CSV table of C-alpha atoms in Angstrom, one decimal:
chain,number,residue,atom,x,y,z
A,1,MET,CA,4.7,-3.8,-53.8
A,2,ASN,CA,1.8,-6.4,-52.6
A,3,ASN,CA,4.9,-9.4,-52.3
A,4,ARG,CA,6.9,-6.9,-49.9
A,5,PHE,CA,3.2,-6.6,-47.5
A,6,LEU,CA,3.4,-10.6,-47.8
A,7,VAL,CA,6.8,-11.2,-46.6
A,8,ILE,CA,6.2,-8.1,-44.0
A,9,SER,CA,3.4,-9.3,-42.1
A,10,PRO,CA,4.5,-12.7,-41.5
A,11,MET,CA,7.6,-11.1,-39.8
A,12,LEU,CA,5.3,-8.6,-37.4
A,13,ALA,CA,3.2,-11.4,-36.5
A,14,PHE,CA,5.9,-13.9,-35.4
A,15,GLY,CA,7.1,-10.7,-33.4
A,16,PHE,CA,4.3,-10.3,-31.9
A,17,MET,CA,3.7,-14.1,-30.5
A,18,GLY,CA,7.6,-13.8,-29.4
A,19,THR,CA,6.9,-11.0,-27.3
A,20,ASP,CA,3.5,-12.8,-25.8
A,21,ALA,CA,5.5,-15.6,-25.1
A,22,ILE,CA,8.0,-14.2,-23.4
A,23,ALA,CA,5.1,-12.0,-21.2
A,24,MET,CA,3.7,-15.1,-20.6
A,25,ASP,CA,6.8,-16.6,-18.8
A,26,VAL,CA,7.7,-13.7,-17.1
A,27,GLN,CA,4.0,-14.2,-15.8
A,28,ALA,CA,4.1,-18.0,-15.3
A,29,THR,CA,7.8,-17.5,-13.5
A,30,PHE,CA,5.9,-14.8,-10.9
A,31,ASN,CA,2.9,-17.1,-10.2
A,32,GLU,CA,5.3,-20.3,-9.7
A,33,LEU,CA,7.5,-18.1,-7.0
A,34,ASP,CA,4.9,-16.9,-5.2
A,35,LYS,CA,3.3,-19.7,-3.1
A,36,ASP,CA,0.9,-18.4,-1.6
A,37,SER,CA,-1.0,-17.1,-4.4
A,38,ASN,CA,-1.5,-13.7,-3.0
A,39,GLY,CA,-0.1,-11.6,-6.6
A,40,THR,CA,2.4,-10.5,-4.6
A,41,LEU,CA,6.3,-12.2,-3.8
A,42,SER,CA,7.4,-11.7,-0.4
A,43,GLU,CA,10.9,-11.4,0.5
A,44,SER,CA,10.7,-15.1,1.6
A,45,GLU,CA,9.2,-16.2,-1.7
A,46,ALA,CA,11.4,-14.1,-3.8
A,47,GLY,CA,14.1,-16.4,-1.8
A,48,GLU,CA,13.9,-19.1,-4.2
A,49,ASP,CA,15.5,-17.2,-6.9
A,50,ALA,CA,19.1,-16.0,-5.6
A,51,VAL,CA,18.8,-12.9,-7.9
A,52,LEU,CA,15.5,-11.8,-7.0
A,53,HIS,CA,16.9,-12.1,-2.8
A,54,GLU,CA,19.8,-10.2,-3.6
A,55,ASN,CA,18.7,-7.4,-5.0
A,56,PHE,CA,15.1,-7.4,-3.4
A,57,SER,CA,15.0,-4.3,-1.8
A,58,GLN,CA,16.2,-2.3,-5.4
A,59,ILE,CA,13.3,-4.3,-7.2
A,60,ASP,CA,10.5,-3.3,-4.1
A,61,THR,CA,10.8,0.5,-5.5
A,62,ASN,CA,7.7,1.1,-3.4
A,63,GLN,CA,9.7,-0.3,-0.3
A,64,ASP,CA,6.3,-2.3,1.0
A,65,GLY,CA,8.4,-5.3,1.5
A,66,GLN,CA,6.4,-7.3,-1.5
A,67,LEU,CA,7.4,-7.5,-5.0
A,68,SER,CA,4.3,-6.4,-7.2
A,69,LEU,CA,3.9,-8.3,-10.8
A,70,SER,CA,4.9,-4.7,-12.0
A,71,GLU,CA,8.0,-4.1,-10.0
A,72,PHE,CA,8.6,-8.1,-11.2
A,73,LYS,CA,8.6,-7.2,-14.7
A,74,LYS,CA,10.4,-4.0,-14.5
A,75,PHE,CA,13.2,-6.4,-12.9
A,76,ILE,CA,13.1,-9.0,-15.5
A,77,GLN,CA,13.1,-6.8,-18.7
């Protein structure tokens, strides 16, 4: 039984690290696109990425003309 724990524990740790790495990549991508560093992406900033630009109105779920990090994450996932 102890051997099982020793095998599963590292697997869980690697899984969590993978999720964190993906989350950091999403944050880093958002930050790169956020040229004015105001914490949102305007349609102009989203225009740097063709997929974001084409889907801007669907991603902007609250229709405020800006993409929040939350909206961006939902779209990416």
